[in-house]
Amino acid sequence: DGFGGASGFLQKALQKLGQPVKLDYGTGPKTVSATKCVDSTVLKDYFLNERQAYYNQRIIDRPADQENLQGWTSRINRLRDG
């Protein structure tokens, strides 16, 4: 996933929150500006939902990664609680 992946999760979350950002997997000025137009707690939840969806799809695409899902999900849950 990396930085481009994180930018994509952010942009997808912003889109779901009604912000007109382009999904280009880059964090430019329009993406940054859009983050200021939404509640940060709500954005965090949407971002983490996108990240979890990515991991769930990854298991479908790469079943060998199933062994990592619990750790990935635990990390997301810690971020939700933090």
Short mmCIF file of N, CA and C in Angstrom, two decimals:
data_model
loop_
_atom_site.label_atom_id
_atom_site.label_comp_id
_atom_site.label_asym_id
_atom_site.label_seq_id
_atom_site.Cartn_x
_atom_site.Cartn_y
_atom_site.Cartn_z
N ASP A 1 0.81 -1.18 0.00
CA ASP A 1 0.00 0.00 0.00
C ASP A 1 0.86 1.26 0.00
N GLY A 2 1.71 1.54 0.96
CA GLY A 2 2.61 2.69 0.90
C GLY A 2 1.93 4.03 0.85
N PHE A 3 2.69 5.07 0.50
CA PHE A 3 2.14 6.44 0.50
C PHE A 3 1.07 6.61 -0.56
N GLY A 4 1.28 6.06 -1.74
CA GLY A 4 0.26 6.15 -2.79
C GLY A 4 -1.03 5.47 -2.38
N GLY A 5 -0.89 4.33 -1.70
CA GLY A 5 -2.07 3.63 -1.21
C GLY A 5 -2.80 4.45 -0.17
N ALA A 6 -2.06 5.04 0.73
CA ALA A 6 -2.67 5.88 1.77
C ALA A 6 -3.39 7.07 1.15
N SER A 7 -2.77 7.66 0.13
CA SER A 7 -3.42 8.78 -0.56
C SER A 7 -4.72 8.33 -1.22
N GLY A 8 -4.69 7.14 -1.79
CA GLY A 8 -5.91 6.59 -2.41
C GLY A 8 -7.00 6.35 -1.39
N PHE A 9 -6.63 5.80 -0.22
CA PHE A 9 -7.63 5.60 0.84
C PHE A 9 -8.23 6.93 1.25
N LEU A 10 -7.37 7.94 1.39
CA LEU A 10 -7.82 9.27 1.78
C LEU A 10 -8.76 9.85 0.73
N GLN A 11 -8.39 9.75 -0.53
CA GLN A 11 -9.22 10.31 -1.60
C GLN A 11 -10.56 9.58 -1.71
N LYS A 12 -10.56 8.27 -1.56
CA LYS A 12 -11.83 7.52 -1.59
C LYS A 12 -12.71 7.91 -0.42
N ALA A 13 -12.11 8.07 0.76
CA ALA A 13 -12.88 8.50 1.93
C ALA A 13 -13.48 9.88 1.70
N LEU A 14 -12.67 10.80 1.17
CA LEU A 14 -13.18 12.15 0.89
C LEU A 14 -14.31 12.13 -0.13
N GLN A 15 -14.18 11.31 -1.15
CA GLN A 15 -15.25 11.19 -2.15
C GLN A 15 -16.53 10.71 -1.50
N LYS A 16 -16.43 9.72 -0.62
CA LYS A 16 -17.63 9.20 0.06
C LYS A 16 -18.24 10.24 0.99
N LEU A 17 -17.43 11.20 1.41
CA LEU A 17 -17.93 12.29 2.25
C LEU A 17 -18.36 13.49 1.41
N GLY A 18 -18.46 13.30 0.09
CA GLY A 18 -18.99 14.33 -0.80
C GLY A 18 -17.99 15.33 -1.32
N GLN A 19 -16.71 15.11 -1.10
CA GLN A 19 -15.70 16.05 -1.59
C GLN A 19 -15.29 15.69 -3.02
N PRO A 20 -15.24 16.69 -3.90
CA PRO A 20 -14.94 16.43 -5.32
C PRO A 20 -13.44 16.32 -5.60
N VAL A 21 -12.82 15.28 -5.04
CA VAL A 21 -11.39 15.07 -5.29
C VAL A 21 -11.21 13.98 -6.33
N LYS A 22 -10.16 14.12 -7.10
CA LYS A 22 -9.82 13.13 -8.13
C LYS A 22 -9.04 11.99 -7.46
N LEU A 23 -9.36 10.76 -7.87
CA LEU A 23 -8.63 9.60 -7.36
C LEU A 23 -7.39 9.41 -8.21
N ASP A 24 -6.29 10.05 -7.77
CA ASP A 24 -5.04 9.94 -8.51
C ASP A 24 -3.90 9.38 -7.66
N TYR A 25 -4.23 8.98 -6.43
CA TYR A 25 -3.26 8.37 -5.50
C TYR A 25 -2.10 9.30 -5.16
N GLY A 26 -2.37 10.59 -5.21
CA GLY A 26 -1.39 11.59 -4.82
C GLY A 26 -2.05 12.58 -3.86
N THR A 27 -1.28 13.07 -2.91
CA THR A 27 -1.83 14.04 -1.96
C THR A 27 -1.35 15.43 -2.33
N GLY A 28 -2.13 16.06 -3.20
CA GLY A 28 -1.81 17.41 -3.65
C GLY A 28 -2.66 18.43 -2.92
N PRO A 29 -2.58 19.67 -3.37
CA PRO A 29 -3.30 20.76 -2.68
C PRO A 29 -4.82 20.59 -2.64
N LYS A 30 -5.41 20.00 -3.68
CA LYS A 30 -6.87 19.82 -3.68
C LYS A 30 -7.29 18.77 -2.65
N THR A 31 -6.50 17.72 -2.53
CA THR A 31 -6.81 16.70 -1.52
C THR A 31 -6.64 17.28 -0.12
N VAL A 32 -5.55 18.00 0.10
CA VAL A 32 -5.31 18.60 1.41
C VAL A 32 -6.44 19.59 1.74
N SER A 33 -6.82 20.41 0.78
CA SER A 33 -7.89 21.38 1.00
C SER A 33 -9.20 20.68 1.36
N ALA A 34 -9.49 19.57 0.69
CA ALA A 34 -10.73 18.84 0.96
C ALA A 34 -10.77 18.29 2.38
N THR A 35 -9.61 17.93 2.92
CA THR A 35 -9.59 17.40 4.30
C THR A 35 -10.04 18.45 5.30
N LYS A 36 -9.89 19.71 4.95
CA LYS A 36 -10.27 20.79 5.86
C LYS A 36 -11.77 21.08 5.83
N CYS A 37 -12.47 20.43 4.91
CA CYS A 37 -13.91 20.66 4.74
C CYS A 37 -14.76 19.59 5.39
N VAL A 38 -14.14 18.62 6.04
CA VAL A 38 -14.88 17.54 6.67
C VAL A 38 -14.43 17.37 8.11
N ASP A 39 -15.25 16.76 8.90
CA ASP A 39 -14.92 16.48 10.30
C ASP A 39 -13.78 15.45 10.33
N SER A 40 -12.74 15.75 11.06
CA SER A 40 -11.55 14.89 11.07
C SER A 40 -11.83 13.50 11.67
N THR A 41 -12.69 13.43 12.66
CA THR A 41 -13.02 12.14 13.26
C THR A 41 -13.78 11.26 12.27
N VAL A 42 -14.69 11.85 11.55
CA VAL A 42 -15.45 11.11 10.54
C VAL A 42 -14.51 10.69 9.40
N LEU A 43 -13.64 11.59 8.98
CA LEU A 43 -12.68 11.27 7.93
C LEU A 43 -11.79 10.11 8.34
N LYS A 44 -11.34 10.13 9.57
CA LYS A 44 -10.50 9.03 10.07
C LYS A 44 -11.23 7.70 9.95
N ASP A 45 -12.50 7.67 10.36
CA ASP A 45 -13.28 6.43 10.27
C ASP A 45 -13.43 5.96 8.83
N TYR A 46 -13.74 6.87 7.93
CA TYR A 46 -13.89 6.52 6.52
C TYR A 46 -12.56 6.05 5.93
N PHE A 47 -11.48 6.72 6.30
CA PHE A 47 -10.14 6.33 5.84
C PHE A 47 -9.83 4.91 6.28
N LEU A 48 -10.06 4.62 7.55
CA LEU A 48 -9.77 3.29 8.07
C LEU A 48 -10.68 2.23 7.46
N ASN A 49 -11.92 2.60 7.16
CA ASN A 49 -12.82 1.67 6.46
C ASN A 49 -12.27 1.33 5.08
N GLU A 50 -11.73 2.33 4.38
CA GLU A 50 -11.13 2.09 3.06
C GLU A 50 -9.92 1.17 3.18
N ARG A 51 -9.14 1.39 4.20
CA ARG A 51 -7.95 0.56 4.41
C ARG A 51 -8.35 -0.89 4.70
N GLN A 52 -9.36 -1.07 5.55
CA GLN A 52 -9.83 -2.43 5.84
C GLN A 52 -10.39 -3.09 4.59
N ALA A 53 -11.14 -2.35 3.79
CA ALA A 53 -11.69 -2.90 2.55
C ALA A 53 -10.57 -3.35 1.62
N TYR A 54 -9.50 -2.58 1.57
CA TYR A 54 -8.34 -2.95 0.75
C TYR A 54 -7.77 -4.28 1.22
N TYR A 55 -7.58 -4.43 2.52
CA TYR A 55 -7.02 -5.67 3.05
C TYR A 55 -7.96 -6.85 2.80
N ASN A 56 -9.26 -6.64 2.98
CA ASN A 56 -10.22 -7.71 2.72
C ASN A 56 -10.15 -8.16 1.26
N GLN A 57 -10.06 -7.19 0.34
CA GLN A 57 -9.96 -7.53 -1.08
C GLN A 57 -8.63 -8.22 -1.37
N ARG A 58 -7.60 -7.78 -0.70
CA ARG A 58 -6.27 -8.39 -0.91
C ARG A 58 -6.30 -9.88 -0.56
N ILE A 59 -7.02 -10.25 0.48
CA ILE A 59 -7.14 -11.66 0.86
C ILE A 59 -7.86 -12.45 -0.23
N ILE A 60 -8.85 -11.83 -0.84
CA ILE A 60 -9.55 -12.50 -1.94
C ILE A 60 -8.60 -12.69 -3.12
N ASP A 61 -7.83 -11.64 -3.42
CA ASP A 61 -6.91 -11.68 -4.56
C ASP A 61 -5.67 -12.54 -4.29
N ARG A 62 -5.23 -12.55 -3.05
CA ARG A 62 -4.01 -13.28 -2.66
C ARG A 62 -4.27 -14.07 -1.38
N PRO A 63 -4.90 -15.22 -1.50
CA PRO A 63 -5.26 -16.00 -0.30
C PRO A 63 -4.07 -16.30 0.62
N ALA A 64 -2.87 -16.35 0.09
CA ALA A 64 -1.70 -16.62 0.93
C ALA A 64 -1.48 -15.53 1.97
N ASP A 65 -2.05 -14.34 1.75
CA ASP A 65 -1.90 -13.24 2.71
C ASP A 65 -2.88 -13.34 3.88
N GLN A 66 -3.73 -14.34 3.89
CA GLN A 66 -4.70 -14.51 4.96
C GLN A 66 -4.03 -14.47 6.34
N GLU A 67 -2.83 -15.02 6.42
CA GLU A 67 -2.12 -15.05 7.71
C GLU A 67 -1.81 -13.66 8.25
N ASN A 68 -1.84 -12.65 7.39
CA ASN A 68 -1.55 -11.27 7.81
C ASN A 68 -2.79 -10.48 8.21
N LEU A 69 -3.97 -10.99 7.86
CA LEU A 69 -5.19 -10.21 8.05
C LEU A 69 -5.43 -9.84 9.51
N GLN A 70 -5.21 -10.75 10.42
CA GLN A 70 -5.44 -10.45 11.84
C GLN A 70 -4.55 -9.29 12.31
N GLY A 71 -3.29 -9.30 11.92
CA GLY A 71 -2.39 -8.22 12.30
C GLY A 71 -2.80 -6.90 11.67
N TRP A 72 -3.16 -6.92 10.40
CA TRP A 72 -3.60 -5.70 9.72
C TRP A 72 -4.84 -5.13 10.40
N THR A 73 -5.80 -6.02 10.70
CA THR A 73 -7.04 -5.57 11.32
C THR A 73 -6.78 -5.04 12.73
N SER A 74 -5.89 -5.69 13.47
CA SER A 74 -5.54 -5.20 14.82
C SER A 74 -4.94 -3.80 14.75
N ARG A 75 -4.08 -3.57 13.76
CA ARG A 75 -3.47 -2.24 13.60
C ARG A 75 -4.55 -1.20 13.31
N ILE A 76 -5.47 -1.53 12.43
CA ILE A 76 -6.55 -0.60 12.12
C ILE A 76 -7.39 -0.31 13.37
N ASN A 77 -7.69 -1.34 14.14
CA ASN A 77 -8.48 -1.15 15.34
C ASN A 77 -7.75 -0.29 16.37
N ARG A 78 -6.44 -0.45 16.48
CA ARG A 78 -5.68 0.42 17.39
C ARG A 78 -5.76 1.87 16.91
N LEU A 79 -5.69 2.09 15.62
CA LEU A 79 -5.80 3.45 15.08
C LEU A 79 -7.19 4.02 15.34
N ARG A 80 -8.20 3.18 15.23
CA ARG A 80 -9.57 3.63 15.51
C ARG A 80 -9.70 4.09 16.97
N ASP A 81 -9.07 3.34 17.84
CA ASP A 81 -9.19 3.63 19.29
C ASP A 81 -8.27 4.76 19.75
N GLY A 82 -7.26 5.07 18.92
CA GLY A 82 -6.26 6.07 19.34
C GLY A 82 -6.63 7.48 19.04
#
